[in-house]
Amino acid sequence: MARLGIAKSDNELAERRRRGVEKYRDGSRGVNMLSRLQLDADALERLGQRSASVATPVEAPDFVFYTGCNVLKTPHIALLALDIMDALGVSYQVMGGPSHCCGILQLKSGDAEMAGRMGSSTMEKLSHSNSGQVISWCPSCYVQYTETILPTVERQHGSRPFEMSPFMRFLGDRLAQLKPYLQRRVEMRVALHKHPGVAGVVEAAAEILTAVPGIELVDLNQPAVGLQSVDVGVLPKYKRELQLMELEAARDAGVDALVAVYHSDHRELCAHERDWPFRIVNILEVVGESMGLHRHDRYKELKIMQDADQIVADCSDLIAKHSLDPGNARDVVMKVLLGDQPLPLRRGAPPEACAGGVAPS
Protein backbone atom coordinates (compact mmCIF):
# COMPACT_ATOMS: atom_id res chain seq x y z
CA MET A 1 0.00 0.00 0.00
CA ALA A 2 2.93 2.36 0.69
CA ARG A 3 4.39 1.62 -2.75
CA LEU A 4 1.00 2.17 -4.34
CA GLY A 5 0.79 5.57 -2.65
CA ILE A 6 4.30 6.49 -3.80
CA ALA A 7 3.54 5.41 -7.38
CA LYS A 8 0.38 7.52 -7.40
CA SER A 9 2.15 10.60 -6.06
CA ASP A 10 5.17 10.30 -8.37
CA ASN A 11 3.45 9.48 -11.68
CA GLU A 12 0.34 10.50 -13.57
CA LEU A 13 -2.29 7.84 -14.25
CA ALA A 14 -1.31 7.55 -17.94
CA GLU A 15 2.28 6.70 -17.00
CA ARG A 16 1.22 4.23 -14.31
CA ARG A 17 -1.17 2.55 -16.74
CA ARG A 18 1.54 2.35 -19.40
CA ARG A 19 3.92 0.64 -16.97
CA GLY A 20 1.23 -1.81 -15.90
CA VAL A 21 0.47 -2.72 -19.51
CA GLU A 22 4.17 -3.20 -20.29
CA LYS A 23 4.69 -5.47 -17.28
CA TYR A 24 1.59 -7.49 -18.16
CA ARG A 25 2.70 -7.89 -21.80
CA ASP A 26 6.25 -8.85 -20.82
CA GLY A 27 4.96 -11.34 -18.26
CA SER A 28 2.46 -12.85 -20.69
CA ARG A 29 5.10 -13.16 -23.38
CA GLY A 30 7.44 -15.05 -21.08
CA VAL A 31 4.73 -17.37 -19.76
CA ASN A 32 3.28 -18.15 -23.18
CA MET A 33 6.64 -18.73 -24.85
CA LEU A 34 8.31 -20.82 -22.13
CA SER A 35 5.25 -23.02 -21.63
CA ARG A 36 5.11 -23.71 -25.38
CA LEU A 37 8.81 -24.52 -25.54
CA GLN A 38 8.08 -27.37 -23.10
CA LEU A 39 4.51 -28.59 -23.71
CA ASP A 40 2.45 -29.92 -26.57
CA ALA A 41 -1.14 -28.82 -27.23
CA ASP A 42 -2.71 -31.54 -25.07
CA ALA A 43 -0.65 -30.64 -22.00
CA LEU A 44 -1.41 -26.93 -22.47
CA GLU A 45 -5.10 -27.79 -22.67
CA ARG A 46 -4.87 -29.77 -19.45
CA LEU A 47 -3.34 -26.75 -17.71
CA GLY A 48 -6.32 -24.60 -18.66
CA GLN A 49 -4.78 -22.93 -21.70
CA ARG A 50 -6.06 -22.74 -25.28
CA SER A 51 -9.78 -23.62 -25.56
CA ALA A 52 -9.89 -24.86 -21.96
CA SER A 53 -9.42 -21.27 -20.76
CA VAL A 54 -12.94 -20.37 -21.91
CA ALA A 55 -14.66 -23.77 -21.65
CA THR A 56 -17.55 -24.28 -19.24
CA PRO A 57 -17.62 -27.75 -17.65
CA VAL A 58 -20.77 -29.83 -18.03
CA GLU A 59 -20.89 -30.28 -14.27
CA ALA A 60 -19.46 -27.83 -11.73
CA PRO A 61 -16.30 -29.24 -10.11
CA ASP A 62 -15.72 -29.52 -6.37
CA PHE A 63 -12.78 -27.12 -6.63
CA VAL A 64 -11.21 -24.63 -8.99
CA PHE A 65 -7.42 -25.06 -9.20
CA TYR A 66 -5.98 -21.60 -9.87
CA THR A 67 -2.45 -21.85 -11.21
CA GLY A 68 -1.73 -18.15 -11.48
CA CYS A 69 0.52 -17.22 -14.42
CA ASN A 70 4.18 -17.97 -13.79
CA VAL A 71 4.02 -21.62 -12.70
CA LEU A 72 3.37 -22.33 -16.39
CA LYS A 73 7.07 -21.54 -16.96
CA THR A 74 7.84 -24.66 -14.89
CA PRO A 75 4.86 -26.76 -16.01
CA HIS A 76 6.02 -30.06 -14.52
CA ILE A 77 5.13 -28.61 -11.09
CA ALA A 78 1.55 -27.76 -12.09
CA LEU A 79 1.08 -31.09 -13.88
CA LEU A 80 2.22 -32.99 -10.79
CA ALA A 81 -0.33 -31.07 -8.70
CA LEU A 82 -3.05 -32.25 -11.10
CA ASP A 83 -1.73 -35.82 -11.09
CA ILE A 84 -1.83 -35.88 -7.27
CA MET A 85 -5.39 -34.52 -7.18
CA ASP A 86 -6.42 -37.12 -9.77
CA ALA A 87 -4.99 -39.88 -7.57
CA LEU A 88 -6.94 -38.52 -4.59
CA GLY A 89 -10.15 -38.39 -6.61
CA VAL A 90 -10.49 -34.61 -6.35
CA SER A 91 -12.85 -33.01 -8.88
CA TYR A 92 -11.42 -29.72 -10.22
CA GLN A 93 -11.28 -27.29 -13.11
CA VAL A 94 -7.95 -25.65 -13.96
CA MET A 95 -7.83 -21.89 -14.51
CA GLY A 96 -4.84 -19.63 -14.86
CA GLY A 97 -2.35 -18.06 -17.19
CA PRO A 98 -2.36 -14.47 -18.48
CA SER A 99 -6.07 -14.69 -19.37
CA HIS A 100 -6.80 -15.12 -15.63
CA CYS A 101 -4.52 -12.42 -14.22
CA CYS A 102 -4.99 -11.45 -10.56
CA GLY A 103 -4.02 -7.82 -11.23
CA ILE A 104 -0.86 -7.79 -9.12
CA LEU A 105 1.31 -6.32 -11.89
CA GLN A 106 -1.08 -3.41 -12.37
CA LEU A 107 -1.26 -2.83 -8.62
CA LYS A 108 2.53 -2.74 -8.30
CA SER A 109 2.64 -0.23 -11.15
CA GLY A 110 0.28 2.05 -9.27
CA ASP A 111 -2.80 1.47 -11.42
CA ALA A 112 -5.25 0.33 -8.73
CA GLU A 113 -8.28 0.82 -10.98
CA MET A 114 -7.00 -1.56 -13.67
CA ALA A 115 -5.80 -4.02 -11.02
CA GLY A 116 -9.35 -4.07 -9.66
CA ARG A 117 -10.81 -4.69 -13.11
CA MET A 118 -8.41 -7.52 -13.85
CA GLY A 119 -8.84 -9.12 -10.45
CA SER A 120 -12.64 -8.81 -10.52
CA SER A 121 -12.86 -10.34 -14.00
CA THR A 122 -10.81 -13.33 -12.89
CA MET A 123 -12.72 -13.54 -9.62
CA GLU A 124 -15.95 -14.06 -11.54
CA LYS A 125 -14.36 -16.90 -13.53
CA LEU A 126 -13.05 -18.55 -10.36
CA SER A 127 -16.37 -18.47 -8.49
CA HIS A 128 -18.04 -21.54 -10.00
CA SER A 129 -17.31 -24.60 -7.88
CA ASN A 130 -19.64 -26.75 -5.80
CA SER A 131 -17.66 -26.19 -2.63
CA GLY A 132 -17.08 -22.45 -3.05
CA GLN A 133 -13.37 -23.21 -2.70
CA VAL A 134 -10.45 -22.20 -4.90
CA ILE A 135 -7.10 -23.97 -4.53
CA SER A 136 -4.27 -21.59 -5.42
CA TRP A 137 -0.71 -22.34 -6.37
CA CYS A 138 0.90 -18.90 -6.65
CA PRO A 139 1.49 -17.08 -3.33
CA SER A 140 1.30 -13.64 -5.00
CA CYS A 141 -2.14 -14.46 -6.38
CA TYR A 142 -3.17 -15.82 -2.99
CA VAL A 143 -2.16 -12.61 -1.23
CA GLN A 144 -3.74 -10.43 -3.93
CA TYR A 145 -7.09 -12.15 -3.47
CA THR A 146 -7.17 -12.90 0.25
CA GLU A 147 -5.73 -9.56 1.42
CA THR A 148 -7.01 -7.14 -1.23
CA ILE A 149 -9.74 -8.27 -3.62
CA LEU A 150 -11.94 -10.60 -1.53
CA PRO A 151 -11.99 -8.34 1.56
CA THR A 152 -12.96 -5.40 -0.65
CA VAL A 153 -15.79 -7.38 -2.24
CA GLU A 154 -16.94 -8.53 1.19
CA ARG A 155 -17.08 -4.95 2.46
CA GLN A 156 -19.09 -3.91 -0.58
CA HIS A 157 -21.51 -6.85 -0.80
CA GLY A 158 -21.44 -8.51 2.60
CA SER A 159 -20.05 -11.84 1.39
CA ARG A 160 -17.27 -13.44 -0.64
CA PRO A 161 -17.82 -15.43 -3.85
CA PHE A 162 -15.32 -18.08 -2.70
CA GLU A 163 -12.61 -18.90 -0.20
CA MET A 164 -9.04 -19.59 -1.30
CA SER A 165 -6.53 -22.10 0.08
CA PRO A 166 -2.87 -22.62 -0.92
CA PHE A 167 -2.22 -26.02 -2.48
CA MET A 168 0.27 -27.03 0.24
CA ARG A 169 -2.29 -26.42 2.97
CA PHE A 170 -4.96 -28.16 0.89
CA LEU A 171 -2.70 -31.20 0.55
CA GLY A 172 -1.61 -31.04 4.18
CA ASP A 173 -5.25 -31.07 5.31
CA ARG A 174 -5.68 -34.31 3.33
CA LEU A 175 -2.50 -35.97 4.55
CA ALA A 176 -4.40 -38.93 6.00
CA GLN A 177 -5.97 -39.47 2.57
CA LEU A 178 -2.60 -39.00 0.85
CA LYS A 179 -0.51 -41.35 3.02
CA PRO A 180 -1.86 -44.65 1.56
CA TYR A 181 -0.61 -43.49 -1.86
CA LEU A 182 2.93 -42.82 -0.57
CA GLN A 183 3.99 -46.41 -1.12
CA ARG A 184 7.46 -46.14 -2.68
CA ARG A 185 10.43 -45.37 -0.48
CA VAL A 186 12.41 -42.29 -1.45
CA GLU A 187 15.77 -42.70 0.27
CA MET A 188 16.98 -39.10 0.52
CA ARG A 189 18.20 -36.60 3.08
CA VAL A 190 16.53 -33.36 2.07
CA ALA A 191 16.41 -29.73 3.20
CA LEU A 192 13.39 -27.49 2.67
CA HIS A 193 13.83 -24.06 1.07
CA LYS A 194 11.47 -21.90 3.15
CA HIS A 195 9.39 -18.77 2.61
CA PRO A 196 6.92 -18.15 5.44
CA GLY A 197 4.87 -15.34 3.87
CA VAL A 198 1.69 -17.44 3.58
CA ALA A 199 0.85 -18.84 7.00
CA GLY A 200 0.97 -22.61 7.31
CA VAL A 201 2.61 -23.42 3.96
CA VAL A 202 6.11 -24.19 5.31
CA GLU A 203 4.62 -26.29 8.12
CA ALA A 204 2.40 -28.23 5.70
CA ALA A 205 5.32 -28.81 3.33
CA ALA A 206 7.50 -30.18 6.15
CA GLU A 207 4.71 -32.47 7.34
CA ILE A 208 4.12 -33.78 3.83
CA LEU A 209 7.83 -34.43 3.25
CA THR A 210 8.24 -36.35 6.51
CA ALA A 211 5.24 -38.50 5.56
CA VAL A 212 7.15 -39.81 2.51
CA PRO A 213 8.79 -43.16 3.38
CA GLY A 214 12.58 -42.91 3.38
CA ILE A 215 12.77 -39.11 3.57
CA GLU A 216 14.97 -37.57 6.26
CA LEU A 217 14.25 -33.85 6.64
CA VAL A 218 17.31 -31.80 7.65
CA ASP A 219 17.00 -28.29 9.09
CA LEU A 220 19.71 -26.05 7.64
CA ASN A 221 18.93 -23.31 10.21
CA GLN A 222 18.85 -20.64 7.52
CA PRO A 223 16.76 -17.45 7.53
CA ALA A 224 13.26 -17.89 6.09
CA VAL A 225 12.32 -14.63 4.40
CA GLY A 226 9.41 -13.25 2.45
CA LEU A 227 6.59 -14.58 0.32
CA GLN A 228 8.67 -16.35 -2.37
CA SER A 229 12.09 -15.92 -3.95
CA VAL A 230 11.03 -13.39 -6.57
CA ASP A 231 9.70 -10.99 -3.92
CA VAL A 232 13.04 -10.86 -2.10
CA GLY A 233 14.39 -9.29 -5.30
CA VAL A 234 13.77 -5.83 -3.83
CA LEU A 235 16.97 -6.51 -1.85
CA PRO A 236 19.18 -8.09 -4.55
CA LYS A 237 22.46 -8.21 -2.58
CA TYR A 238 20.75 -9.69 0.48
CA LYS A 239 18.95 -12.18 -1.74
CA ARG A 240 22.20 -13.41 -3.30
CA GLU A 241 23.73 -13.74 0.16
CA LEU A 242 20.74 -15.77 1.40
CA GLN A 243 20.87 -18.13 -1.57
CA LEU A 244 24.63 -18.66 -1.33
CA MET A 245 24.45 -19.32 2.43
CA GLU A 246 21.71 -21.89 1.88
CA LEU A 247 23.60 -23.69 -0.89
CA GLU A 248 26.71 -23.82 1.28
CA ALA A 249 24.72 -25.06 4.27
CA ALA A 250 23.10 -27.77 2.12
CA ARG A 251 26.54 -28.88 0.93
CA ASP A 252 27.95 -28.90 4.44
CA ALA A 253 24.96 -30.88 5.73
CA GLY A 254 25.48 -33.51 3.04
CA VAL A 255 21.88 -33.47 1.82
CA ASP A 256 20.81 -35.30 -1.31
CA ALA A 257 18.40 -32.58 -2.38
CA LEU A 258 17.34 -29.02 -1.67
CA VAL A 259 13.54 -28.97 -1.97
CA ALA A 260 11.58 -25.84 -2.89
CA VAL A 261 7.83 -25.27 -2.79
CA TYR A 262 7.12 -22.37 -5.13
CA HIS A 263 7.83 -22.07 -8.84
CA SER A 264 9.88 -18.86 -8.58
CA ASP A 265 12.15 -20.53 -6.03
CA HIS A 266 12.69 -23.42 -8.42
CA ARG A 267 13.39 -21.15 -11.39
CA GLU A 268 16.08 -19.23 -9.51
CA LEU A 269 17.75 -22.18 -7.82
CA CYS A 270 17.48 -25.15 -10.19
CA ALA A 271 20.49 -24.41 -12.44
CA HIS A 272 22.77 -24.45 -9.38
CA GLU A 273 22.32 -28.22 -9.41
CA ARG A 274 25.03 -28.17 -12.08
CA ASP A 275 27.61 -26.89 -9.60
CA TRP A 276 26.68 -28.38 -6.21
CA PRO A 277 26.72 -31.98 -4.94
CA PHE A 278 22.95 -32.30 -4.49
CA ARG A 279 19.76 -32.15 -6.52
CA ILE A 280 17.40 -29.16 -6.56
CA VAL A 281 13.80 -30.30 -6.90
CA ASN A 282 10.25 -29.23 -6.19
CA ILE A 283 8.39 -30.82 -3.30
CA LEU A 284 5.81 -32.32 -5.65
CA GLU A 285 8.57 -34.26 -7.41
CA VAL A 286 9.35 -35.97 -4.09
CA VAL A 287 5.68 -36.69 -3.38
CA GLY A 288 5.16 -37.87 -6.95
CA GLU A 289 8.14 -40.23 -6.80
CA SER A 290 6.65 -41.94 -3.76
CA MET A 291 3.27 -42.18 -5.54
CA GLY A 292 4.74 -43.55 -8.77
CA LEU A 293 4.10 -40.26 -10.60
CA HIS A 294 6.75 -38.55 -12.70
CA ARG A 295 6.94 -35.37 -14.74
CA HIS A 296 10.21 -34.46 -16.44
CA ASP A 297 11.71 -31.13 -15.34
CA ARG A 298 12.31 -29.75 -18.78
CA TYR A 299 12.82 -26.22 -17.46
CA LYS A 300 15.85 -27.25 -15.39
CA GLU A 301 17.21 -29.33 -18.25
CA LEU A 302 17.05 -26.33 -20.60
CA LYS A 303 18.42 -23.83 -18.10
CA ILE A 304 21.45 -25.95 -17.25
CA MET A 305 22.44 -25.81 -20.93
CA GLN A 306 23.26 -22.07 -20.44
CA ASP A 307 23.20 -21.56 -24.22
CA ALA A 308 20.26 -19.80 -25.86
CA ASP A 309 21.03 -21.14 -29.34
CA GLN A 310 21.30 -24.71 -28.06
CA ILE A 311 18.03 -24.34 -26.14
CA VAL A 312 16.15 -23.01 -29.17
CA ALA A 313 17.58 -25.80 -31.33
CA ASP A 314 16.60 -28.39 -28.73
CA CYS A 315 13.02 -27.03 -28.74
CA SER A 316 12.74 -26.81 -32.53
CA ASP A 317 9.98 -29.44 -32.79
CA LEU A 318 7.66 -27.56 -30.43
CA ILE A 319 8.61 -24.23 -31.99
CA ALA A 320 7.38 -25.61 -35.30
CA LYS A 321 4.25 -27.24 -33.83
CA HIS A 322 3.17 -24.02 -32.12
CA SER A 323 4.21 -21.84 -35.10
CA LEU A 324 6.53 -19.80 -32.90
CA ASP A 325 9.13 -17.38 -34.20
CA PRO A 326 12.62 -18.75 -33.37
CA GLY A 327 13.98 -15.23 -32.95
CA ASN A 328 11.30 -14.35 -30.41
CA ALA A 329 11.90 -17.68 -28.69
CA ARG A 330 15.62 -16.94 -28.37
CA ASP A 331 14.89 -13.48 -27.00
CA VAL A 332 12.61 -14.90 -24.28
CA VAL A 333 15.12 -17.63 -23.46
CA MET A 334 17.85 -15.01 -22.99
CA LYS A 335 15.81 -12.53 -20.98
CA VAL A 336 13.39 -14.72 -19.04
CA LEU A 337 14.91 -18.20 -18.69
CA LEU A 338 18.67 -17.53 -18.57
CA GLY A 339 18.21 -14.00 -17.22
CA ASP A 340 16.35 -15.30 -14.15
CA GLN A 341 19.56 -16.04 -12.22
CA PRO A 342 19.99 -13.74 -9.18
CA LEU A 343 22.96 -15.66 -7.78
CA PRO A 344 25.42 -16.34 -10.63
CA LEU A 345 26.43 -19.92 -11.24
CA ARG A 346 29.78 -20.86 -9.70
CA ARG A 347 31.56 -21.36 -12.99
CA GLY A 348 30.99 -20.05 -16.50
CA ALA A 349 29.13 -21.79 -19.25
CA PRO A 350 31.00 -24.57 -21.07
CA PRO A 351 33.22 -23.52 -24.01
CA GLU A 352 30.69 -24.57 -26.62
CA ALA A 353 28.11 -22.27 -25.02
CA CYS A 354 30.50 -19.31 -25.14
CA ALA A 355 31.14 -20.10 -28.80
CA GLY A 356 27.42 -19.62 -29.38
CA GLY A 357 27.69 -16.03 -28.21
CA VAL A 358 26.06 -16.41 -24.78
CA ALA A 359 27.94 -14.79 -21.93
CA PRO A 360 28.63 -16.99 -18.91
CA SER A 361 26.62 -16.36 -15.75
XYZ file of N, CA, C and O in Angstrom, residues 136-202:
268
model
N -5.226 -22.434 -4.696
C -4.272 -21.591 -5.421
C -2.881 -22.185 -5.357
O -2.518 -22.830 -4.365
N -2.111 -21.950 -6.399
C -0.709 -22.339 -6.369
C 0.179 -21.142 -6.055
O 1.029 -21.195 -5.181
N -0.014 -20.036 -6.748
C 0.903 -18.895 -6.649
C 0.653 -18.093 -5.374
O -0.475 -17.664 -5.111
N 1.691 -17.852 -4.562
C 1.493 -17.077 -3.330
C 1.140 -15.620 -3.586
O 0.422 -15.009 -2.793
N 1.653 -15.027 -4.678
C 1.302 -13.644 -4.997
C -0.189 -13.524 -5.300
O -0.856 -12.582 -4.849
N -0.707 -14.461 -6.080
C -2.139 -14.456 -6.383
C -2.950 -14.665 -5.107
O -4.000 -14.033 -4.917
N -2.471 -15.563 -4.251
C -3.171 -15.825 -2.994
C -3.269 -14.556 -2.151
O -4.339 -14.209 -1.646
N -2.161 -13.832 -2.011
C -2.162 -12.606 -1.228
C -3.043 -11.544 -1.891
O -3.794 -10.827 -1.222
N -2.942 -11.432 -3.219
C -3.738 -10.427 -3.934
C -5.234 -10.627 -3.675
O -5.975 -9.663 -3.444
N -5.668 -11.892 -3.685
C -7.092 -12.152 -3.470
C -7.482 -12.101 -1.993
O -8.476 -11.471 -1.631
N -6.724 -12.769 -1.141
C -7.174 -12.895 0.246
C -6.944 -11.627 1.068
O -7.618 -11.423 2.077
N -6.003 -10.763 0.648
C -5.733 -9.558 1.417
C -6.270 -8.288 0.768
O -6.392 -7.255 1.438
N -6.574 -8.349 -0.533
C -7.011 -7.140 -1.234
C -8.395 -7.300 -1.857
O -9.346 -6.624 -1.477
N -8.523 -8.221 -2.814
C -9.744 -8.273 -3.618
C -10.939 -8.811 -2.839
O -11.995 -8.173 -2.771
N -10.803 -9.995 -2.232
C -11.943 -10.598 -1.530
C -12.412 -9.769 -0.333
O -13.627 -9.611 -0.141
N -11.513 -9.212 0.489
C -11.993 -8.342 1.561
C -12.734 -7.105 1.052
O -13.709 -6.661 1.661
N -12.273 -6.547 -0.073
C -12.958 -5.395 -0.654
C -14.365 -5.764 -1.103
O -15.333 -5.040 -0.839
N -14.476 -6.915 -1.785
C -15.793 -7.380 -2.237
C -16.711 -7.656 -1.049
O -17.898 -7.327 -1.063
N -16.135 -8.230 -0.003
C -16.935 -8.530 1.186
C -17.444 -7.252 1.845
O -18.599 -7.197 2.303
N -16.624 -6.218 1.883
C -17.078 -4.948 2.463
C -18.194 -4.327 1.624
O -19.111 -3.700 2.148
N -18.113 -4.508 0.319
C -19.094 -3.906 -0.581
C -20.414 -4.672 -0.609
O -21.489 -4.080 -0.683
N -20.321 -6.022 -0.577
C -21.508 -6.851 -0.802
C -21.909 -7.718 0.384
O -22.945 -8.382 0.334
N -21.085 -7.755 1.407
C -21.439 -8.511 2.595
C -21.045 -9.970 2.580
O -21.264 -10.685 3.561
N -20.466 -10.438 1.485
C -20.045 -11.840 1.394
C -18.961 -11.974 0.334
O -18.741 -11.059 -0.472
N -18.310 -13.139 0.343
C -17.275 -13.441 -0.640
C -17.791 -14.493 -1.614
O -18.505 -15.407 -1.212
N -17.378 -14.416 -2.885
C -17.822 -15.428 -3.849
C -17.162 -16.786 -3.652
O -17.659 -17.796 -4.134
N -16.022 -16.820 -2.978
C -15.321 -18.081 -2.702
C -14.280 -17.850 -1.629
O -13.950 -16.712 -1.294
N -13.769 -18.940 -1.082
C -12.613 -18.904 -0.201
C -11.435 -19.529 -0.941
O -11.617 -20.378 -1.819
N -10.234 -19.128 -0.590
C -9.042 -19.588 -1.302
C -8.069 -20.243 -0.326
O -7.837 -19.728 0.766
N -7.513 -21.384 -0.739
C -6.531 -22.104 0.077
C -5.288 -22.398 -0.758
O -5.412 -22.804 -1.916
N -4.089 -22.230 -0.199
C -2.871 -22.617 -0.918
C -2.823 -24.139 -1.092
O -3.280 -24.886 -0.218
N -2.240 -24.587 -2.177
C -2.215 -26.015 -2.485
C -1.515 -26.817 -1.391
O -1.949 -27.922 -1.055
N -0.435 -26.280 -0.808
C 0.271 -27.028 0.238
C -0.622 -27.257 1.446
O -0.627 -28.342 2.032
N -1.378 -26.244 1.840
C -2.286 -26.423 2.968
C -3.434 -27.359 2.597
O -3.886 -28.165 3.418
N -3.916 -27.252 1.369
C -4.958 -28.159 0.885
C -4.483 -29.607 0.971
O -5.202 -30.491 1.455
N -3.249 -29.852 0.523
C -2.701 -31.204 0.554
C -2.403 -31.638 1.989
O -2.647 -32.796 2.364
N -1.895 -30.718 2.791
C -1.613 -31.043 4.185
C -2.869 -31.414 4.961
O -2.843 -32.314 5.815
N -3.976 -30.745 4.653
C -5.247 -31.067 5.313
C -5.753 -32.458 4.935
O -6.593 -33.028 5.645
N -5.264 -32.985 3.815
C -5.679 -34.309 3.331
C -4.552 -35.326 3.459
O -4.503 -36.307 2.714
N -3.656 -35.098 4.409
C -2.497 -35.971 4.551
C -2.899 -37.406 4.879
O -2.288 -38.361 4.376
N -3.933 -37.580 5.685
C -4.398 -38.934 6.002
C -4.886 -39.649 4.745
O -4.686 -40.860 4.580
N -5.504 -38.901 3.839
C -5.966 -39.475 2.574
C -4.788 -39.727 1.637
O -4.791 -40.683 0.845
N -3.764 -38.885 1.734
C -2.604 -38.997 0.847
C -1.684 -40.150 1.234
O -1.110 -40.827 0.368
N -1.516 -40.400 2.542
C -0.509 -41.353 3.021
C -0.609 -42.741 2.388
O 0.435 -43.338 2.066
N -1.808 -43.313 2.181
C -1.858 -44.647 1.564
C -1.267 -44.698 0.154
O -0.887 -45.766 -0.324
N -1.175 -43.535 -0.508
C -0.607 -43.495 -1.859
C 0.911 -43.316 -1.847
O 1.561 -43.463 -2.885
N 1.480 -42.993 -0.692
C 2.927 -42.817 -0.572
C 3.558 -44.174 -0.279
O 3.992 -44.465 0.831
N 3.615 -45.008 -1.299
C 3.989 -46.409 -1.117
C 5.452 -46.695 -1.440
O 6.019 -47.658 -0.932
N 6.076 -45.889 -2.295
C 7.456 -46.142 -2.681
C 8.411 -45.374 -1.763
O 8.198 -44.195 -1.480
N 9.433 -46.038 -1.312
C 10.429 -45.374 -0.476
C 11.291 -44.441 -1.329
O 11.702 -44.788 -2.440
N 11.549 -43.270 -0.794
C 12.412 -42.293 -1.454
C 13.565 -42.032 -0.483
O 13.456 -41.222 0.437
N 14.655 -42.743 -0.680
C 15.771 -42.699 0.269
C 16.608 -41.444 0.019
O 17.550 -41.421 -0.772
N 16.250 -40.361 0.698
C 16.983 -39.105 0.523
C 16.996 -38.308 1.822
O 16.011 -38.287 2.552
N 18.126 -37.636 2.060
C 18.203 -36.598 3.078
C 17.945 -35.276 2.368
O 18.663 -34.925 1.426
N 16.911 -34.557 2.788
C 16.527 -33.356 2.070
C 16.440 -32.175 3.026
O 16.220 -32.330 4.235
N 16.625 -30.979 2.472
C 16.413 -29.732 3.204
C 15.338 -28.942 2.479
O 15.267 -28.958 1.250
N 14.502 -28.245 3.239
C 13.393 -27.489 2.672
C 13.772 -26.023 2.542
O 14.180 -25.382 3.512
N 13.654 -25.497 1.330
C 13.831 -24.062 1.069
C 12.547 -23.364 1.513
O 11.465 -23.658 1.003
N 12.660 -22.411 2.451
C 11.473 -21.902 3.146
C 11.194 -20.428 2.866
O 12.109 -19.603 2.876
N 9.905 -20.133 2.634
C 9.391 -18.765 2.615
C 8.098 -18.772 3.418
O 7.124 -19.421 3.029
N 8.051 -18.045 4.531
C 6.916 -18.154 5.443
C 5.795 -17.148 5.214
O 4.911 -17.004 6.058
N 5.813 -16.428 4.071
C 4.867 -15.338 3.870
C 3.410 -15.742 3.941
O 2.566 -14.964 4.394
N 3.059 -16.936 3.460
C 1.694 -17.442 3.576
C 1.655 -18.404 4.754
O 2.337 -19.438 4.751
N 0.873 -18.068 5.759
C 0.847 -18.838 6.997
C 0.499 -20.302 6.734
O -0.436 -20.609 5.999
N 1.274 -21.188 7.336
C 0.972 -22.610 7.307
C 1.569 -23.386 6.151
O 1.579 -24.624 6.174
N 2.099 -22.709 5.144
C 2.610 -23.417 3.963
C 3.894 -24.177 4.289
O 4.044 -25.349 3.932
N 4.846 -23.525 4.963
C 6.108 -24.192 5.315
C 5.831 -25.388 6.220
O 6.407 -26.478 6.037
